[in-house]
């Protein structure tokens, strides 16, 4: 059986003191929700505070990106060992905002994923098509290509610590959500590519999330789809009550 994972991506929101208050407010709202794993991916400077506040609860903490080198002259970057020591267990790589605004490519996404996995982190790898691709009818080609390029060189045994988040770019922060059928179809395409690259077993065990304007109102119907094993949530993850409602839908 696949694990359902509900993850918040705070993006560039929340100071450390706000992060502490958020975690304190969220903890009782999700206590005992053991039907899914709950992750908060937070800005680097919030990791230590959030991890400390989350201690003893069912909340896991993650980062929003990671560099692929272990250390060195890479001003402004952060390594896996730094994230782990600060308290991050998970890390997002390949988010569309990194690809769009910061020149991230499938090659660098792949390097970051491999580095984080070999350091022992759990990776949430994001991919998804642009609106132009969907309108041109090439969603399957784009999503398949990204899956192949982003997973290149990753060993099957490491897939147990990898989650793929299907995030159609046109649905991120726009209020436009993929329909449950569109989300299911794209997650199913990714799963078939993983089966072809690895094995049916690896594909059937892989957690594939949907992300893009998932919220407390639409989560249940998206999560009910066979190929949708969780959510990566932006805006609605910034409000404890909304995020907890999504967790309850998954639980
Ligand atoms: P929104 O939920 O705000 O659309 O963001 C989705 C996202 O980018 C999660 O990584």
mmCIF file of C-alpha atoms in Angstrom, residues 10-246:
data_model
loop_
_atom_site.group_PDB
_atom_site.id
_atom_site.type_symbol
_atom_site.label_atom_id
_atom_site.label_comp_id
_atom_site.label_asym_id
_atom_site.label_seq_id
_atom_site.Cartn_x
_atom_site.Cartn_y
_atom_site.Cartn_z
ATOM 1 C CA UNK A 10 5.191 27.676 2.754
ATOM 2 C CA UNK A 11 7.251 29.273 -0.048
ATOM 3 C CA UNK A 12 8.599 32.681 1.072
ATOM 4 C CA UNK A 13 6.212 33.118 3.973
ATOM 5 C CA UNK A 14 6.521 33.140 7.780
ATOM 6 C CA UNK A 15 9.301 34.327 10.049
ATOM 7 C CA UNK A 16 10.680 31.946 12.696
ATOM 8 C CA UNK A 17 8.352 33.330 15.380
ATOM 9 C CA UNK A 18 5.365 32.951 13.050
ATOM 10 C CA UNK A 19 6.509 29.406 12.259
ATOM 11 C CA UNK A 20 6.582 28.523 15.960
ATOM 12 C CA UNK A 21 3.084 29.923 16.512
ATOM 13 C CA UNK A 22 1.809 28.058 13.439
ATOM 14 C CA UNK A 23 3.176 24.706 14.591
ATOM 15 C CA UNK A 24 1.784 25.193 18.109
ATOM 16 C CA UNK A 25 -1.642 25.952 16.657
ATOM 17 C CA UNK A 26 -1.550 23.073 14.173
ATOM 18 C CA UNK A 27 -0.391 20.329 16.556
ATOM 19 C CA UNK A 28 -3.669 19.770 18.424
ATOM 20 C CA UNK A 29 -5.650 20.042 15.165
ATOM 21 C CA UNK A 30 -3.829 17.079 13.599
ATOM 22 C CA UNK A 31 -3.109 15.018 16.715
ATOM 23 C CA UNK A 32 -3.913 11.350 16.160
ATOM 24 C CA UNK A 33 -4.167 11.697 12.375
ATOM 25 C CA UNK A 34 -2.116 8.608 11.597
ATOM 26 C CA UNK A 35 -3.642 7.842 8.211
ATOM 27 C CA UNK A 36 -1.171 10.075 6.422
ATOM 28 C CA UNK A 37 2.274 11.575 6.887
ATOM 29 C CA UNK A 38 2.205 15.317 7.491
ATOM 30 C CA UNK A 39 5.101 17.498 6.369
ATOM 31 C CA UNK A 40 5.738 21.223 6.586
ATOM 32 C CA UNK A 41 8.308 22.474 4.067
ATOM 33 C CA UNK A 42 9.467 25.810 5.371
ATOM 34 C CA UNK A 43 12.027 28.545 4.586
ATOM 35 C CA UNK A 44 15.575 27.660 5.652
ATOM 36 C CA UNK A 45 15.598 30.089 8.573
ATOM 37 C CA UNK A 46 12.404 28.544 10.003
ATOM 38 C CA UNK A 47 13.614 24.933 9.992
ATOM 39 C CA UNK A 48 15.242 24.766 13.424
ATOM 40 C CA UNK A 49 12.390 26.593 15.148
ATOM 41 C CA UNK A 50 9.691 24.561 13.400
ATOM 42 C CA UNK A 51 11.505 21.288 14.138
ATOM 43 C CA UNK A 52 11.834 22.159 17.805
ATOM 44 C CA UNK A 53 8.174 23.145 18.060
ATOM 45 C CA UNK A 54 7.118 19.953 16.247
ATOM 46 C CA UNK A 55 9.058 17.632 18.568
ATOM 47 C CA UNK A 56 6.903 14.838 19.961
ATOM 48 C CA UNK A 57 4.114 15.471 17.433
ATOM 49 C CA UNK A 58 3.231 13.746 14.162
ATOM 50 C CA UNK A 59 4.591 16.673 12.134
ATOM 51 C CA UNK A 60 7.671 16.290 9.945
ATOM 52 C CA UNK A 61 9.725 19.243 8.773
ATOM 53 C CA UNK A 62 11.187 19.814 5.324
ATOM 54 C CA UNK A 63 13.106 22.425 3.353
ATOM 55 C CA UNK A 64 12.140 23.999 0.028
ATOM 56 C CA UNK A 65 15.354 23.366 -1.882
ATOM 57 C CA UNK A 66 18.891 22.009 -1.437
ATOM 58 C CA UNK A 67 22.203 22.337 -3.227
ATOM 59 C CA UNK A 68 23.822 19.324 -4.875
ATOM 60 C CA UNK A 69 27.325 19.801 -3.532
ATOM 61 C CA UNK A 70 28.201 18.791 0.022
ATOM 62 C CA UNK A 71 30.041 22.046 0.770
ATOM 63 C CA UNK A 72 32.140 24.687 -0.931
ATOM 64 C CA UNK A 73 32.108 28.066 -2.635
ATOM 65 C CA UNK A 74 28.384 28.308 -3.486
ATOM 66 C CA UNK A 75 27.311 31.585 -1.943
ATOM 67 C CA UNK A 76 23.709 31.538 -0.794
ATOM 68 C CA UNK A 77 23.225 27.801 -1.120
ATOM 69 C CA UNK A 78 22.480 25.206 1.573
ATOM 70 C CA UNK A 79 23.578 21.545 1.671
ATOM 71 C CA UNK A 80 21.771 18.395 2.735
ATOM 72 C CA UNK A 81 23.910 17.962 5.859
ATOM 73 C CA UNK A 82 23.049 21.513 6.941
ATOM 74 C CA UNK A 83 19.348 20.832 6.457
ATOM 75 C CA UNK A 84 19.477 17.523 8.315
ATOM 76 C CA UNK A 85 21.299 19.029 11.280
ATOM 77 C CA UNK A 86 18.840 21.928 11.412
ATOM 78 C CA UNK A 87 15.977 19.414 11.657
ATOM 79 C CA UNK A 88 14.715 18.954 8.104
ATOM 80 C CA UNK A 89 13.887 15.384 7.167
ATOM 81 C CA UNK A 90 12.311 16.193 3.775
ATOM 82 C CA UNK A 91 13.257 18.537 0.965
ATOM 83 C CA UNK A 92 11.396 19.802 -2.099
ATOM 84 C CA UNK A 93 13.330 19.866 -5.378
ATOM 85 C CA UNK A 94 12.264 21.101 -8.781
ATOM 86 C CA UNK A 95 9.401 23.327 -7.729
ATOM 87 C CA UNK A 96 8.049 25.218 -10.740
ATOM 88 C CA UNK A 97 8.860 28.539 -9.086
ATOM 89 C CA UNK A 98 12.528 27.466 -8.941
ATOM 90 C CA UNK A 99 12.340 26.390 -12.571
ATOM 91 C CA UNK A 100 10.542 29.600 -13.662
ATOM 92 C CA UNK A 101 12.350 32.281 -11.668
ATOM 93 C CA UNK A 102 15.717 30.778 -10.767
ATOM 94 C CA UNK A 103 16.852 28.940 -13.866
ATOM 95 C CA UNK A 104 16.371 25.450 -12.480
ATOM 96 C CA UNK A 105 16.490 22.763 -15.175
ATOM 97 C CA UNK A 106 15.720 19.052 -15.201
ATOM 98 C CA UNK A 107 19.481 18.518 -14.980
ATOM 99 C CA UNK A 108 19.930 20.558 -11.788
ATOM 100 C CA UNK A 109 16.723 19.121 -10.315
ATOM 101 C CA UNK A 110 18.141 15.645 -10.907
ATOM 102 C CA UNK A 111 21.471 16.595 -9.277
ATOM 103 C CA UNK A 112 19.698 18.024 -6.239
ATOM 104 C CA UNK A 113 17.459 14.969 -5.869
ATOM 105 C CA UNK A 114 20.398 12.577 -6.075
ATOM 106 C CA UNK A 115 22.458 14.576 -3.564
ATOM 107 C CA UNK A 116 19.620 14.777 -1.050
ATOM 108 C CA UNK A 117 18.806 11.065 -1.376
ATOM 109 C CA UNK A 118 22.401 10.023 -0.912
ATOM 110 C CA UNK A 119 22.580 12.207 2.200
ATOM 111 C CA UNK A 120 19.593 10.287 3.590
ATOM 112 C CA UNK A 121 16.885 12.890 3.077
ATOM 113 C CA UNK A 122 13.361 12.277 1.831
ATOM 114 C CA UNK A 123 12.733 14.107 -1.430
ATOM 115 C CA UNK A 124 9.565 15.647 -2.850
ATOM 116 C CA UNK A 125 10.320 16.059 -6.551
ATOM 117 C CA UNK A 126 7.993 18.466 -8.356
ATOM 118 C CA UNK A 127 7.157 18.459 -12.027
ATOM 119 C CA UNK A 128 4.267 19.522 -14.217
ATOM 120 C CA UNK A 129 3.360 21.116 -17.519
ATOM 121 C CA UNK A 130 2.864 24.760 -18.455
ATOM 122 C CA UNK A 131 -0.533 25.973 -19.659
ATOM 123 C CA UNK A 132 0.827 26.173 -23.233
ATOM 124 C CA UNK A 133 1.737 22.479 -23.104
ATOM 125 C CA UNK A 134 -1.687 21.449 -21.864
ATOM 126 C CA UNK A 135 -3.377 23.562 -24.533
ATOM 127 C CA UNK A 136 -1.126 22.032 -27.181
ATOM 128 C CA UNK A 137 -2.131 18.566 -26.025
ATOM 129 C CA UNK A 138 1.407 17.535 -25.056
ATOM 130 C CA UNK A 139 0.939 17.100 -21.294
ATOM 131 C CA UNK A 140 1.769 13.397 -21.492
ATOM 132 C CA UNK A 141 4.993 14.018 -23.426
ATOM 133 C CA UNK A 142 6.157 16.790 -21.095
ATOM 134 C CA UNK A 143 5.327 14.980 -17.868
ATOM 135 C CA UNK A 144 6.923 11.749 -19.134
ATOM 136 C CA UNK A 145 10.066 13.551 -20.231
ATOM 137 C CA UNK A 146 10.416 15.388 -16.911
ATOM 138 C CA UNK A 147 9.926 12.144 -15.002
ATOM 139 C CA UNK A 148 12.670 10.419 -17.010
ATOM 140 C CA UNK A 149 15.149 13.299 -16.823
ATOM 141 C CA UNK A 150 14.530 14.088 -13.156
ATOM 142 C CA UNK A 151 14.897 10.448 -12.067
ATOM 143 C CA UNK A 152 17.977 9.679 -14.186
ATOM 144 C CA UNK A 153 20.537 7.723 -12.187
ATOM 145 C CA UNK A 154 18.360 7.339 -9.091
ATOM 146 C CA UNK A 155 18.442 3.769 -7.811
ATOM 147 C CA UNK A 156 15.213 1.835 -7.302
ATOM 148 C CA UNK A 157 16.048 1.269 -3.632
ATOM 149 C CA UNK A 158 16.075 5.041 -3.093
ATOM 150 C CA UNK A 159 12.533 5.445 -4.435
ATOM 151 C CA UNK A 160 11.188 4.516 -0.998
ATOM 152 C CA UNK A 161 12.405 7.964 0.120
ATOM 153 C CA UNK A 162 11.128 9.786 -2.948
ATOM 154 C CA UNK A 163 7.750 11.362 -3.593
ATOM 155 C CA UNK A 164 6.756 12.877 -6.923
ATOM 156 C CA UNK A 165 4.474 15.901 -6.802
ATOM 157 C CA UNK A 166 2.539 16.517 -9.998
ATOM 158 C CA UNK A 167 2.037 20.260 -10.069
ATOM 159 C CA UNK A 168 0.599 21.663 -13.295
ATOM 160 C CA UNK A 169 2.071 25.146 -13.487
ATOM 161 C CA UNK A 170 -1.230 26.677 -14.596
ATOM 162 C CA UNK A 171 -2.855 25.555 -11.349
ATOM 163 C CA UNK A 172 -0.260 26.951 -8.943
ATOM 164 C CA UNK A 173 -1.409 29.996 -7.018
ATOM 165 C CA UNK A 174 -4.059 30.708 -9.643
ATOM 166 C CA UNK A 175 -7.129 29.312 -7.919
ATOM 167 C CA UNK A 176 -7.479 27.067 -10.997
ATOM 168 C CA UNK A 177 -7.376 23.467 -9.845
ATOM 169 C CA UNK A 178 -6.904 20.466 -12.084
ATOM 170 C CA UNK A 179 -10.076 18.413 -12.085
ATOM 171 C CA UNK A 180 -9.793 15.170 -10.114
ATOM 172 C CA UNK A 181 -9.782 13.367 -13.483
ATOM 173 C CA UNK A 182 -6.950 15.514 -14.867
ATOM 174 C CA UNK A 183 -4.913 15.022 -11.674
ATOM 175 C CA UNK A 184 -5.538 11.273 -11.692
ATOM 176 C CA UNK A 185 -4.618 10.984 -15.353
ATOM 177 C CA UNK A 186 -1.328 12.864 -15.005
ATOM 178 C CA UNK A 187 -0.345 11.021 -11.813
ATOM 179 C CA UNK A 188 -1.170 7.785 -13.660
ATOM 180 C CA UNK A 189 1.118 8.795 -16.551
ATOM 181 C CA UNK A 190 3.953 9.404 -14.080
ATOM 182 C CA UNK A 191 3.301 6.033 -12.446
ATOM 183 C CA UNK A 192 3.438 4.249 -15.812
ATOM 184 C CA UNK A 193 6.744 5.932 -16.651
ATOM 185 C CA UNK A 194 8.156 4.858 -13.274
ATOM 186 C CA UNK A 195 6.995 1.297 -14.002
ATOM 187 C CA UNK A 196 8.808 1.387 -17.346
ATOM 188 C CA UNK A 197 11.985 2.834 -15.799
ATOM 189 C CA UNK A 198 12.047 0.585 -12.717
ATOM 190 C CA UNK A 199 9.369 -2.013 -12.027
ATOM 191 C CA UNK A 200 5.632 -2.442 -11.474
ATOM 192 C CA UNK A 201 6.375 -2.864 -7.769
ATOM 193 C CA UNK A 202 8.291 0.427 -7.546
ATOM 194 C CA UNK A 203 5.512 2.213 -9.427
ATOM 195 C CA UNK A 204 2.741 0.789 -7.300
ATOM 196 C CA UNK A 205 4.543 1.769 -4.089
ATOM 197 C CA UNK A 206 5.471 5.308 -5.147
ATOM 198 C CA UNK A 207 3.614 8.158 -3.483
ATOM 199 C CA UNK A 208 2.500 10.677 -6.104
ATOM 200 C CA UNK A 209 0.995 13.915 -4.849
ATOM 201 C CA UNK A 210 -1.093 16.494 -6.627
ATOM 202 C CA UNK A 211 -0.350 20.192 -6.085
ATOM 203 C CA UNK A 212 -1.950 23.332 -7.474
ATOM 204 C CA UNK A 213 -4.647 25.263 -5.636
ATOM 205 C CA UNK A 214 -5.529 22.261 -3.495
ATOM 206 C CA UNK A 215 -7.537 23.539 -0.563
ATOM 207 C CA UNK A 216 -9.869 22.539 2.258
ATOM 208 C CA UNK A 217 -12.815 22.426 -0.151
ATOM 209 C CA UNK A 218 -11.445 20.405 -3.072
ATOM 210 C CA UNK A 219 -8.961 18.129 -1.267
ATOM 211 C CA UNK A 220 -11.329 15.235 -0.575
ATOM 212 C CA UNK A 221 -12.351 14.697 -4.199
ATOM 213 C CA UNK A 222 -8.765 15.005 -5.476
ATOM 214 C CA UNK A 223 -7.442 12.617 -2.807
ATOM 215 C CA UNK A 224 -10.185 10.104 -3.594
ATOM 216 C CA UNK A 225 -8.588 9.400 -6.978
ATOM 217 C CA UNK A 226 -6.653 6.176 -7.291
ATOM 218 C CA UNK A 227 -3.380 7.685 -8.480
ATOM 219 C CA UNK A 228 -3.416 10.724 -6.186
ATOM 220 C CA UNK A 229 -1.599 9.784 -2.981
ATOM 221 C CA UNK A 230 -1.481 13.114 -1.246
ATOM 222 C CA UNK A 231 -1.094 16.802 -1.784
ATOM 223 C CA UNK A 232 1.526 19.508 -1.910
ATOM 224 C CA UNK A 233 -0.225 22.611 -0.719
ATOM 225 C CA UNK A 234 0.838 26.224 -1.005
ATOM 226 C CA UNK A 235 -1.635 28.943 -0.034
ATOM 227 C CA UNK A 236 -3.966 26.747 2.022
ATOM 228 C CA UNK A 237 -1.018 25.409 4.038
ATOM 229 C CA UNK A 238 -0.506 28.833 5.608
ATOM 230 C CA UNK A 239 -3.709 28.650 7.653
ATOM 231 C CA UNK A 240 -3.675 25.938 10.354
ATOM 232 C CA UNK A 241 -7.425 25.245 10.208
ATOM 233 C CA UNK A 242 -7.427 24.894 6.412
ATOM 234 C CA UNK A 243 -4.341 22.688 6.397
ATOM 235 C CA UNK A 244 -5.819 20.526 9.159
ATOM 236 C CA UNK A 245 -9.015 20.087 7.127
ATOM 237 C CA UNK A 246 -6.943 18.805 4.203
#
